[in-house]
XYZ file of C-alpha atoms in Angstrom:
223
model
C -0.037 -0.114 0.035
C 1.343 3.233 -0.939
C 2.253 5.728 1.910
C 0.043 8.694 2.036
C 2.103 12.014 2.413
C -0.923 14.002 3.356
C -3.722 12.941 5.483
C -6.762 14.965 5.962
C -9.075 14.742 8.915
C -12.255 16.609 9.606
C -12.825 18.206 12.794
C -15.782 20.122 14.619
C -13.573 23.068 14.172
C -12.972 22.439 10.346
C -10.193 20.129 8.542
C -6.748 19.130 10.232
C -4.020 18.445 7.491
C -1.062 16.063 8.458
C 1.844 16.491 6.268
C 4.465 13.811 6.053
C 7.820 15.012 7.050
C 10.238 12.583 5.297
C 9.020 12.961 1.781
C 10.107 15.929 -0.458
C 8.294 19.372 -0.321
C 7.283 18.840 -4.097
C 5.613 15.533 -3.424
C 3.780 16.981 -0.369
C 2.495 19.931 -2.409
C 1.308 17.679 -5.386
C -0.540 15.304 -3.099
C -2.091 18.240 -1.213
C -3.387 19.930 -4.439
C -4.861 16.548 -5.650
C -6.747 15.702 -2.434
C -7.940 19.274 -2.002
C -9.157 19.245 -5.478
C -11.542 16.407 -4.937
C -15.540 17.311 -4.250
C -15.211 15.982 -0.761
C -13.531 19.117 0.329
C -15.121 21.860 -1.645
C -18.439 23.275 -2.153
C -18.910 24.760 1.264
C -21.059 27.940 1.771
C -19.016 29.249 4.664
C -15.503 29.424 5.339
C -13.768 26.131 6.926
C -10.717 26.623 8.963
C -7.709 24.617 8.044
C -4.985 23.583 10.617
C -1.643 22.281 9.213
C 0.368 19.923 11.215
C 3.962 19.525 9.676
C 5.853 17.268 12.246
C 9.521 17.770 12.173
C 9.719 19.409 8.816
C 10.938 23.115 8.663
C 8.961 25.240 6.290
C 10.507 28.487 4.959
C 8.514 31.655 4.675
C 8.171 30.914 0.898
C 6.972 27.426 1.359
C 4.439 28.441 3.975
C 3.216 30.750 1.560
C 2.876 28.273 -1.065
C 0.894 25.988 1.029
C -1.382 28.725 2.250
C -1.982 29.992 -1.433
C -2.828 26.468 -2.607
C -5.392 25.981 0.355
C -6.863 29.659 -0.419
C -7.281 28.391 -4.011
C -9.761 25.917 -2.988
C -13.280 27.011 -2.284
C -14.165 28.589 1.249
C -10.804 26.882 2.642
C -8.528 29.155 4.751
C -5.203 28.236 6.818
C -5.550 29.251 10.556
C -2.380 27.697 11.931
C 0.736 25.712 11.037
C 2.212 23.784 13.766
C 5.662 22.570 13.565
C 8.178 20.527 16.005
C 11.095 22.502 14.640
C 12.074 26.144 15.093
C 14.349 28.431 13.240
C 17.607 29.789 14.758
C 16.365 32.976 15.223
C 13.217 31.476 17.213
C 15.758 29.346 19.225
C 17.619 32.212 20.219
C 14.701 34.327 21.343
C 13.612 31.524 23.287
C 17.082 31.099 24.918
C 17.234 34.842 25.663
C 13.931 34.843 27.386
C 14.701 32.119 29.559
C 18.178 33.222 30.692
C 19.442 35.463 33.479
C 21.197 38.515 32.344
C 23.348 39.958 35.312
C 24.473 43.764 35.225
C 26.363 45.495 37.653
C 25.796 49.295 37.352
C 23.567 52.092 38.511
C 20.648 52.880 36.339
C 20.648 56.859 36.562
C 17.847 59.052 35.688
C 16.866 59.070 32.033
C 18.582 55.816 31.233
C 16.690 52.429 30.426
C 17.902 49.093 31.018
C 15.953 46.312 28.790
C 16.696 42.640 28.885
C 14.698 39.784 27.078
C 14.843 37.386 29.994
C 15.265 37.743 33.921
C 17.441 40.753 35.041
C 19.823 40.554 37.974
C 21.028 43.945 38.689
C 23.871 44.614 41.264
C 23.325 48.212 41.571
C 20.727 50.881 42.353
C 17.984 52.065 39.867
C 18.022 55.893 40.814
C 14.660 58.137 40.538
C 13.663 58.688 36.509
C 15.864 55.413 35.714
C 14.040 52.338 34.196
C 14.702 48.824 34.141
C 12.598 46.466 31.829
C 12.681 42.394 31.668
C 10.528 39.893 29.830
C 10.882 37.909 32.958
C 11.580 38.440 36.510
C 13.772 41.639 38.262
C 16.147 41.182 40.981
C 17.691 44.417 42.212
C 20.573 43.730 44.842
C 20.255 47.514 45.999
C 17.735 50.474 46.116
C 14.964 50.467 43.484
C 13.608 54.257 43.459
C 12.801 54.420 39.816
C 10.475 52.384 37.289
C 10.658 48.645 37.062
C 8.651 46.698 34.417
C 8.766 42.742 34.615
C 6.673 40.349 32.570
C 7.174 42.946 29.665
C 5.805 40.206 27.076
C 2.937 39.142 28.967
C 4.461 37.110 31.626
C 2.036 37.569 34.962
C 3.875 35.382 37.143
C 6.852 37.572 36.852
C 8.042 39.039 39.941
C 10.307 42.345 41.028
C 12.641 41.877 43.981
C 14.808 44.548 45.529
C 16.868 45.303 48.575
C 15.132 48.536 49.119
C 11.941 48.765 47.448
C 11.185 52.656 47.093
C 10.101 52.848 43.272
C 8.112 55.479 41.673
C 6.227 52.892 39.376
C 6.046 49.163 39.223
C 4.598 47.264 36.305
C 4.184 43.723 36.055
C 2.680 42.214 32.826
C -0.121 44.727 31.934
C -0.585 45.878 35.608
C 1.000 48.696 36.908
C 1.021 50.980 40.322
C 2.968 53.756 42.039
C 4.684 52.834 45.285
C 1.948 54.319 47.463
C -0.638 52.421 45.508
C 0.639 48.875 46.179
C -0.267 46.661 49.341
C 2.992 46.819 51.171
C 4.199 45.495 54.207
C 6.037 48.021 56.893
C 9.141 46.116 57.381
C 12.294 46.891 55.562
C 13.510 43.503 54.467
C 14.282 42.637 51.110
C 10.793 42.988 49.307
C 9.221 41.463 46.229
C 6.334 42.673 44.193
C 4.007 40.256 42.344
C 0.413 40.125 40.930
C -2.373 38.602 43.187
C -5.420 36.674 42.293
C -6.978 39.906 41.212
C -4.211 40.980 39.191
C -3.202 43.708 41.624
C 0.298 44.277 42.467
C 1.161 43.399 46.019
C 4.694 43.780 47.863
C 5.612 41.190 50.401
C 8.816 39.920 52.042
C 10.912 38.010 49.933
C 10.956 35.049 51.703
C 7.338 34.484 50.986
C 8.012 33.972 47.292
C 8.804 30.202 47.472
C 5.400 29.591 48.485
C 3.690 32.326 46.342
C 5.980 31.349 43.336
C 7.029 27.788 43.877
C 8.483 27.651 40.068
C 10.729 30.964 40.742
C 13.565 28.651 41.410
C 14.988 25.851 39.344
C 16.871 24.451 42.503
C 15.150 21.392 44.115
C 14.631 21.624 47.862
C 16.499 18.604 49.584
C 15.221 17.344 52.897
């Protein structure tokens, strides 16, 4: 029995196309054209969503457009998503950057902006008028007296910690507050800001973070 390079399955949401990742792209395109041209997948009165599953095949932007154009050329079919197990070097680098800790030893002065893709470990102060931004968490081993924005790309589990927490403004994900607006404890230990269940910024002692954000550290607790 001849191996199928394209398997089409109907779902409640439309069609799912499973494309073989071991044959040539040319063979996939030809078989896809043939199967989508059958009456079985045409003649709909409304748009039908198509999900592509390409496995371990990497599609170049040009190849993606060829497949999308082929699907669009059929009556009322439109590609909604393309899922692949493979990422480009650029995508892999971006993922790596967003998951690494960047250590910086400096003072962020008024008018300066320090922006990192992942977590930020700043050894130094953030002066009034200075800004630190991170895609992940922000840890300041010093005084935070300026603006800090953690979870810049939408991570609502991000936290902001500082030896001395006196910011002019805190931002986590899309939430923000000025220092006087955040719920704050009255002690002066190292403190940490996070979003509670109501998406409100709360400041607590940093010792509580192991319970509030158990995934914050990758180190396992040993008995």
